[in-house]
Coordinates of N, CA and C in Angstrom, one line a residue:
M1344 N 0.8 -1.2 0.0 CA 0.0 0.0 0.0 C 0.9 1.2 0.0
G1345 N 2.0 1.2 0.7 CA 2.9 2.4 0.7 C 2.4 3.5 1.5
T1346 N 1.4 3.3 2.4 CA 0.9 4.4 3.2 C 1.1 4.1 4.6
T1347 N 1.5 5.2 5.4 CA 1.6 5.0 6.8 C 0.4 5.6 7.5
F1348 N -0.1 4.9 8.5 CA -1.2 5.4 9.3 C -1.1 4.9 10.7
I1349 N -1.7 5.7 11.6 CA -1.7 5.4 13.0 C -3.1 4.9 13.3
Y1350 N -3.2 3.8 13.9 CA -4.5 3.2 14.3 C -4.5 3.0 15.8
V1351 N -5.4 3.6 16.5 CA -5.5 3.4 17.9 C -6.6 2.4 18.3
T1352 N -6.2 1.4 19.0 CA -7.2 0.4 19.5 C -6.9 -0.1 20.8
H1353 N -7.9 -0.6 21.5 CA -7.7 -1.3 22.8 C -7.8 -2.8 22.7
D1354 N -8.1 -3.2 21.4 CA -8.2 -4.6 21.1 C -6.9 -5.2 20.7
Q1355 N -6.3 -6.0 21.6 CA -5.0 -6.6 21.4 C -4.9 -7.5 20.2
V1356 N -6.0 -8.3 19.9 CA -6.0 -9.2 18.8 C -5.9 -8.3 17.5
E1357 N -6.7 -7.3 17.4 CA -6.7 -6.4 16.3 C -5.3 -5.7 16.1
A1358 N -4.7 -5.3 17.2 CA -3.4 -4.7 17.1 C -2.4 -5.7 16.5
L1359 N -2.4 -6.9 17.1 CA -1.4 -7.9 16.7 C -1.6 -8.3 15.2
S1360 N -2.8 -8.4 14.8 CA -3.1 -8.8 13.4 C -2.9 -7.7 12.3
L1361 N -3.1 -6.5 12.7 CA -3.0 -5.4 11.7 C -1.7 -4.7 11.6
A1362 N -1.0 -4.7 12.7 CA 0.2 -3.8 12.8 C 1.5 -4.4 12.2
D1363 N 2.3 -3.5 11.7 CA 3.7 -3.8 11.4 C 4.5 -3.5 12.6
R1364 N 4.1 -2.4 13.4 CA 4.8 -2.0 14.6 C 3.7 -1.6 15.6
I1365 N 4.0 -2.0 16.8 CA 3.0 -1.7 17.9 C 3.7 -0.8 18.9
V1366 N 3.0 0.2 19.3 CA 3.4 1.1 20.5 C 2.4 0.8 21.6
L1367 N 2.8 0.1 22.6 CA 1.9 -0.2 23.7 C 2.1 0.9 24.8
M1368 N 1.0 1.5 25.2 CA 1.1 2.6 26.2 C 0.2 2.3 27.4
R1369 N 0.6 2.8 28.5 CA -0.1 2.7 29.7 C -0.1 4.0 30.4
E1370 N -1.2 4.6 30.7 CA -1.3 5.9 31.4 C -0.4 6.9 30.7
G1371 N -0.4 6.9 29.4 CA 0.3 8.0 28.6 C 1.8 7.7 28.5
V1372 N 2.3 6.6 29.0 CA 3.7 6.3 29.0 C 3.9 5.0 28.1
I1373 N 4.9 5.1 27.2 CA 5.2 4.0 26.3 C 5.8 2.8 27.1
E1374 N 5.2 1.7 27.0 CA 5.7 0.5 27.7 C 6.6 -0.3 26.8
Q1375 N 6.3 -0.4 25.5 CA 7.1 -1.1 24.5 C 6.8 -0.7 23.1
V1376 N 7.8 -0.7 22.2 CA 7.6 -0.5 20.8 C 8.3 -1.6 20.1
G1377 N 7.6 -2.3 19.2 CA 8.2 -3.4 18.5 C 7.2 -4.0 17.5
S1378 N 7.6 -5.0 16.8 CA 6.8 -5.8 15.9 C 5.8 -6.6 16.7
P1379 N 4.7 -7.0 16.1 CA 3.8 -7.9 16.9 C 4.5 -9.1 17.5
S1380 N 5.4 -9.7 16.8 CA 6.1 -10.9 17.3 C 7.0 -10.5 18.5
E1381 N 7.7 -9.4 18.4 CA 8.6 -8.9 19.5 C 7.8 -8.7 20.7
V1382 N 6.7 -8.0 20.6 CA 5.8 -7.6 21.7 C 5.2 -8.9 22.4
Y1383 N 4.9 -9.8 21.5 CA 4.3 -11.1 22.1 C 5.3 -12.0 22.7
L1384 N 6.4 -12.2 22.0 CA 7.4 -13.2 22.4 C 8.4 -12.7 23.5
R1385 N 8.7 -11.4 23.5 CA 9.6 -10.8 24.4 C 9.0 -9.5 25.0
P1386 N 8.0 -9.6 25.7 CA 7.3 -8.4 26.3 C 8.4 -7.7 27.3
A1387 N 8.5 -6.4 27.1 CA 9.5 -5.7 27.8 C 9.2 -5.4 29.2
T1388 N 7.9 -5.5 29.6 CA 7.5 -5.3 31.0 C 6.5 -6.3 31.4
C1389 N 6.3 -6.4 32.7 CA 5.3 -7.3 33.3 C 3.9 -6.9 32.8
Y1390 N 3.7 -5.6 32.7 CA 2.4 -5.1 32.2 C 2.2 -5.6 30.7
T1391 N 3.2 -5.4 29.9 CA 3.0 -5.9 28.5 C 2.8 -7.4 28.4
A1392 N 3.5 -8.1 29.3 CA 3.4 -9.6 29.3 C 2.0 -10.0 29.7
Q1393 N 1.3 -9.3 30.6 CA 0.0 -9.6 31.0 C -1.1 -9.1 30.1
F1394 N -0.8 -8.0 29.4 CA -1.8 -7.4 28.5 C -1.9 -8.0 27.2
I1395 N -0.8 -8.3 26.6 CA -0.7 -8.9 25.2 C -0.8 -10.4 25.3
G1396 N -1.7 -11.0 24.7 CA -1.9 -12.5 24.7 C -3.0 -12.9 25.6
S1397 N -3.7 -14.0 25.1 CA -4.8 -14.5 25.9 C -4.7 -16.1 25.8
P1398 N -4.6 -16.7 27.0 CA -4.6 -16.2 28.3 C -3.3 -15.4 28.6
K1399 N -3.3 -14.6 29.6 CA -2.2 -13.8 30.0 C -1.0 -14.6 30.4
T1400 N 0.2 -14.0 30.3 CA 1.5 -14.7 30.7 C 1.4 -15.0 32.2
N1401 N 1.9 -16.2 32.5 CA 2.1 -16.6 33.9 C 3.3 -15.8 34.5
L1402 N 3.2 -15.1 35.6 CA 4.3 -14.4 36.3 C 4.4 -15.1 37.6
L1403 N 5.5 -15.7 37.9 CA 5.7 -16.6 39.0 C 6.8 -16.1 39.9
D1404 N 6.7 -16.3 41.2 CA 7.7 -16.0 42.1 C 8.6 -17.3 42.3
P1405 N 9.8 -17.2 41.9 CA 10.7 -18.5 41.9 C 10.9 -18.9 43.4
E1406 N 10.7 -18.1 44.4 CA 10.8 -18.5 45.7 C 9.7 -19.5 46.1
K1407 N 8.6 -19.2 45.5 CA 7.4 -20.0 45.8 C 7.2 -21.3 44.9
F1408 N 7.5 -21.1 43.7 CA 7.3 -22.2 42.7 C 8.6 -22.9 42.5
K1409 N 8.7 -24.1 42.9 CA 9.9 -25.0 42.6 C 9.6 -25.8 41.4
I1410 N 9.5 -25.2 40.2 CA 9.0 -25.8 39.0 C 10.1 -26.5 38.3
A1411 N 10.0 -27.8 38.1 CA 11.0 -28.5 37.4 C 11.1 -28.2 35.9
M1412 N 12.3 -28.1 35.4 CA 12.5 -27.9 34.0 C 13.4 -29.0 33.6
P1413 N 13.6 -29.2 32.3 CA 14.5 -30.3 31.9 C 15.9 -30.3 32.6
S1414 N 16.4 -29.1 32.8 CA 17.8 -29.1 33.4 C 17.8 -28.9 34.9
G1415 N 16.6 -28.8 35.5 CA 16.6 -28.6 37.0 C 15.5 -27.6 37.4
K1416 N 15.7 -27.0 38.5 CA 14.8 -26.0 39.0 C 15.0 -24.6 38.5
I1417 N 13.9 -23.8 38.6 CA 14.0 -22.4 38.2 C 15.1 -21.7 38.9
S1418 N 15.3 -22.0 40.2 CA 16.3 -21.4 41.0 C 17.7 -21.7 40.4
K1419 N 17.9 -22.9 39.9 CA 19.2 -23.2 39.3 C 19.4 -22.4 38.0
Q1420 N 18.3 -22.2 37.2 CA 18.4 -21.4 36.0 C 18.7 -19.9 36.4
L1421 N 18.1 -19.4 37.4 CA 18.4 -18.1 37.9 C 19.9 -17.9 38.3
M1422 N 20.4 -18.9 39.0 CA 21.8 -18.9 39.4 C 22.7 -18.9 38.2
K1423 N 22.3 -19.8 37.3 CA 23.1 -19.9 36.0 C 23.2 -18.6 35.3
A1424 N 22.1 -17.8 35.3 CA 22.0 -16.5 34.7 C 22.6 -15.4 35.6
G1425 N 23.1 -15.7 36.8 CA 23.6 -14.7 37.6 C 22.6 -13.9 38.3
K1426 N 21.4 -14.4 38.5 CA 20.3 -13.6 39.1 C 19.9 -14.1 40.5
E1427 N 19.6 -13.2 41.4 CA 19.2 -13.6 42.7 C 17.7 -13.8 42.7
K1428 N 17.2 -15.0 43.1 CA 15.8 -15.3 42.9 C 14.8 -14.4 43.6
Q1429 N 15.2 -13.8 44.7 CA 14.3 -13.0 45.5 C 14.0 -11.6 44.7
K1430 N 14.8 -11.3 43.7 CA 14.6 -10.1 43.0 C 13.9 -10.2 41.6
Y1431 N 13.5 -11.4 41.3 CA 12.9 -11.6 39.9 C 11.6 -12.4 40.0
L1432 N 10.8 -12.1 38.9 CA 9.7 -12.9 38.6 C 10.0 -13.7 37.3
V1433 N 9.4 -14.9 37.3 CA 9.6 -15.7 36.1 C 8.4 -15.6 35.2
G1434 N 8.5 -15.3 34.0 CA 7.4 -15.2 33.1 C 7.4 -16.3 32.0
I1435 N 6.3 -16.9 31.7 CA 6.2 -17.9 30.7 C 4.7 -17.8 30.1
R1436 N 4.6 -17.8 28.8 CA 3.3 -17.8 28.2 C 2.7 -19.2 28.4
P1437 N 1.4 -19.2 28.6 CA 0.6 -20.5 28.7 C 0.9 -21.5 27.6
V1438 N 1.1 -21.0 26.4 CA 1.3 -21.9 25.2 C 2.6 -22.6 25.3
H1439 N 3.5 -22.1 26.2 CA 4.9 -22.7 26.3 C 4.9 -23.7 27.6
V1440 N 3.9 -23.6 28.4 CA 3.9 -24.5 29.6 C 3.6 -25.9 29.1
Q1441 N 4.5 -26.9 29.5 CA 4.3 -28.3 29.1 C 3.7 -29.0 30.3
V1442 N 2.6 -29.7 30.0 CA 1.9 -30.5 31.0 C 2.2 -32.0 30.8
D1443 N 2.6 -32.7 31.9 CA 2.8 -34.1 31.9 C 1.7 -34.8 32.6
L1444 N 0.9 -35.5 31.9 CA -0.3 -36.3 32.4 C 0.1 -37.3 33.4
H1445 N 1.4 -37.8 33.4 CA 1.9 -38.8 34.3 C 2.7 -38.2 35.4
G1446 N 2.9 -36.9 35.4 CA 3.7 -36.3 36.4 C 2.9 -36.0 37.7
K1447 N 3.5 -35.2 38.6 CA 2.9 -34.8 39.8 C 3.4 -33.5 40.3
G1448 N 2.8 -32.9 41.3 CA 3.3 -31.7 41.8 C 2.2 -30.6 41.6
F1449 N 1.3 -30.8 40.7 CA 0.2 -29.8 40.5 C -1.1 -30.5 40.4
T1450 N -2.2 -29.7 40.7 CA -3.5 -30.2 40.6 C -4.3 -29.4 39.6
V1451 N -5.0 -30.0 38.7 CA -5.9 -29.2 37.7 C -7.1 -28.7 38.5
K1452 N -7.3 -27.4 38.5 CA -8.4 -26.8 39.2 C -9.6 -26.6 38.3
R1453 N -9.3 -26.2 37.0 CA -10.4 -26.0 36.1 C -9.9 -26.1 34.7
I1454 N -10.8 -26.5 33.8 CA -10.5 -26.6 32.4 C -11.5 -25.8 31.6
E1455 N -10.9 -24.9 30.8 CA -11.8 -24.1 29.9 C -11.6 -24.6 28.5
C1456 N -12.7 -25.1 27.9 CA -12.7 -25.6 26.5 C -13.0 -24.4 25.6
M1457 N -12.0 -24.0 24.8 CA -12.1 -22.9 23.9 C -12.3 -23.3 22.5
G1458 N -12.6 -24.5 22.2 CA -12.8 -25.1 20.9 C -11.5 -25.6 20.3
E1459 N -10.7 -24.8 19.8 CA -9.4 -25.2 19.2 C -8.3 -25.5 20.2
E1460 N -8.6 -25.1 21.4 CA -7.6 -25.3 22.5 C -8.3 -25.4 23.8
N1461 N -7.7 -25.9 24.8 CA -8.2 -25.9 26.2 C -7.2 -25.2 27.1
H1462 N -7.7 -24.4 28.0 CA -6.9 -23.7 29.0 C -7.0 -24.5 30.3
L1463 N -5.9 -24.9 30.8 CA -5.8 -25.7 32.0 C -5.3 -24.7 33.1
Y1464 N -6.0 -24.6 34.2 CA -5.6 -23.8 35.3 C -5.3 -24.7 36.5
M1465 N -4.0 -24.7 36.9 CA -3.5 -25.6 37.9 C -2.9 -24.9 39.1
V1466 N -2.9 -25.5 40.2 CA -2.2 -25.0 41.4 C -1.2 -26.0 41.8
M1467 N -0.1 -25.4 42.4 CA 1.0 -26.3 42.9 C 0.5 -26.9 44.2
D1468 N 0.7 -28.2 44.3 CA 0.3 -28.9 45.5 C 1.0 -28.3 46.7
G1469 N 0.2 -28.1 47.8 CA 0.8 -27.5 49.0 C 0.7 -26.0 49.0
D1470 N 0.3 -25.3 47.9 CA 0.3 -23.9 47.9 C -0.9 -23.4 48.6
Q1471 N -0.7 -22.7 49.7 CA -1.8 -22.2 50.6 C -2.6 -21.1 49.9
E1472 N -2.0 -20.3 49.0 CA -2.7 -19.2 48.3 C -3.4 -19.7 47.1
Q1473 N -3.1 -21.0 46.6 CA -3.8 -21.5 45.5 C -3.7 -20.7 44.2
E1474 N -2.4 -20.1 44.0 CA -2.2 -19.3 42.8 C -2.1 -20.2 41.6
E1475 N -2.9 -19.8 40.6 CA -3.0 -20.6 39.4 C -1.9 -20.4 38.4
I1476 N -1.6 -21.5 37.7 CA -0.7 -21.4 36.5 C -1.6 -21.9 35.4
C1477 N -1.5 -21.2 34.2 CA -2.3 -21.6 33.1 C -1.4 -22.2 32.0
A1478 N -1.9 -23.3 31.4 CA -1.3 -23.9 30.2 C -2.3 -24.0 29.1
V1479 N -1.9 -23.9 27.9 CA -2.8 -24.1 26.7 C -2.4 -25.5 26.1
V1480 N -3.4 -26.3 25.9 CA -3.2 -27.6 25.4 C -4.2 -27.9 24.3
P1481 N -3.9 -28.8 23.3 CA -4.9 -29.1 22.3 C -6.2 -29.8 22.9
P1482 N -7.3 -29.7 22.2 CA -8.5 -30.3 22.7 C -8.5 -31.8 22.9
D1483 N -7.6 -32.5 22.2 CA -7.5 -33.9 22.3 C -6.3 -34.3 23.2
F1484 N -5.9 -33.4 24.1 CA -4.8 -33.7 25.0 C -5.2 -34.6 26.1
G1485 N -4.9 -35.8 26.0 CA -5.2 -36.8 27.0 C -6.6 -36.7 27.7
P1486 N -6.9 -37.6 28.6 CA -8.1 -37.5 29.4 C -7.8 -36.5 30.5
L1487 N -8.5 -35.4 30.6 CA -8.3 -34.4 31.6 C -9.5 -34.3 32.5
M1488 N -9.3 -34.2 33.8 CA -10.3 -34.0 34.7 C -9.9 -33.0 35.8
R1489 N -10.9 -32.4 36.4 CA -10.6 -31.5 37.5 C -10.1 -32.4 38.7
M1490 N -9.2 -31.8 39.4 CA -8.5 -32.4 40.6 C -7.5 -33.5 40.2
Q1491 N -7.2 -33.6 38.9 CA -6.2 -34.6 38.4 C -4.8 -34.0 38.7
K1492 N -3.9 -34.9 39.1 CA -2.5 -34.6 39.4 C -1.8 -34.6 38.1
V1493 N -0.9 -33.6 37.9 CA -0.1 -33.5 36.7 C 1.2 -32.9 37.0
G1494 N 2.2 -33.1 36.1 CA 3.5 -32.4 36.2 C 3.5 -31.2 35.3
V1495 N 4.3 -30.2 35.6 CA 4.5 -29.0 34.8 C 5.9 -28.8 34.5
H1496 N 6.3 -28.5 33.3 CA 7.7 -28.2 32.9 C 7.7 -26.9 32.1
F1497 N 8.7 -26.1 32.3 CA 8.9 -24.9 31.5 C 10.2 -25.0 30.6
P1498 N 10.1 -25.0 29.3 CA 11.3 -25.1 28.5 C 12.1 -23.8 28.7
E1499 N 13.4 -24.0 29.0 CA 14.3 -22.9 29.3 C 14.3 -21.8 28.3
E1500 N 14.2 -22.1 27.0 CA 14.2 -21.1 26.0 C 13.0 -20.2 26.0
N1501 N 11.9 -20.6 26.7 CA 10.7 -19.7 26.8 C 10.5 -19.0 28.1
I1502 N 11.5 -19.1 29.0 CA 11.4 -18.4 30.3 C 12.0 -17.0 30.1
L1503 N 11.2 -16.1 30.7 CA 11.6 -14.7 30.8 C 11.8 -14.3 32.2
F1504 N 12.8 -13.4 32.5 CA 13.0 -12.9 33.9 C 12.7 -11.4 34.0
Y1505 N 11.8 -11.1 34.9 CA 11.4 -9.7 35.1 C 11.9 -9.2 36.5
N1506 N 12.4 -8.0 36.6 CA 12.8 -7.4 37.8 C 11.6 -7.1 38.6
K1507 N 11.5 -7.6 39.9 CA 10.3 -7.4 40.7 C 10.1 -5.9 41.0
E1508 N 11.1 -5.1 41.2 CA 10.9 -3.7 41.5 C 10.5 -2.9 40.4
T1509 N 11.1 -3.1 39.2 CA 10.8 -2.2 38.0 C 9.8 -2.8 37.1
G1510 N 9.6 -4.1 37.1 CA 8.7 -4.8 36.2 C 9.3 -5.0 34.8
N1511 N 10.6 -4.6 34.7 CA 11.2 -4.6 33.3 C 11.9 -6.0 33.1
L1512 N 11.9 -6.4 31.8 CA 12.5 -7.6 31.3 C 14.0 -7.5 31.5
E1513 N 14.6 -8.5 32.1 CA 16.1 -8.6 32.2 C 16.6 -9.5 31.1
S1514 N 17.7 -9.0 30.5 CA 18.2 -9.8 29.3 C 19.0 -11.0 29.8

């Protein structure tokens, strides 16, 4: 088309599908500028991570969640990255959360059937606050039931670290 135009919308799906570049603002302040892929895959702030994408990004306190990954615990990954776990939140998109039907450590609290995908909301066993972690799975993903025990894994390449104080993505 060769024409530049600015389109203002509060609809994230519309923004992601129409834009070449997105400027995400909150209260008049720019949170992030980037392509739809950049904003979705590497949200620059906790706000962007929670605003763009549905369901929203899981933001977890590594002190609380001892979530196993192929190489070990999140705390080991933080140490490997030279980060102190008490200063960071771990972010991961629900589409990247891997659910193991034969694992343990989490309980399925609810299942939302969205047609082409299911949203699983799970809580870590023993978590007094019952903070939910969401995973997106295909509709034919195993037999799933409420209160079922499952395992949860986060692929290292999909984990993002956010500074607890600033909310900014750490490289």
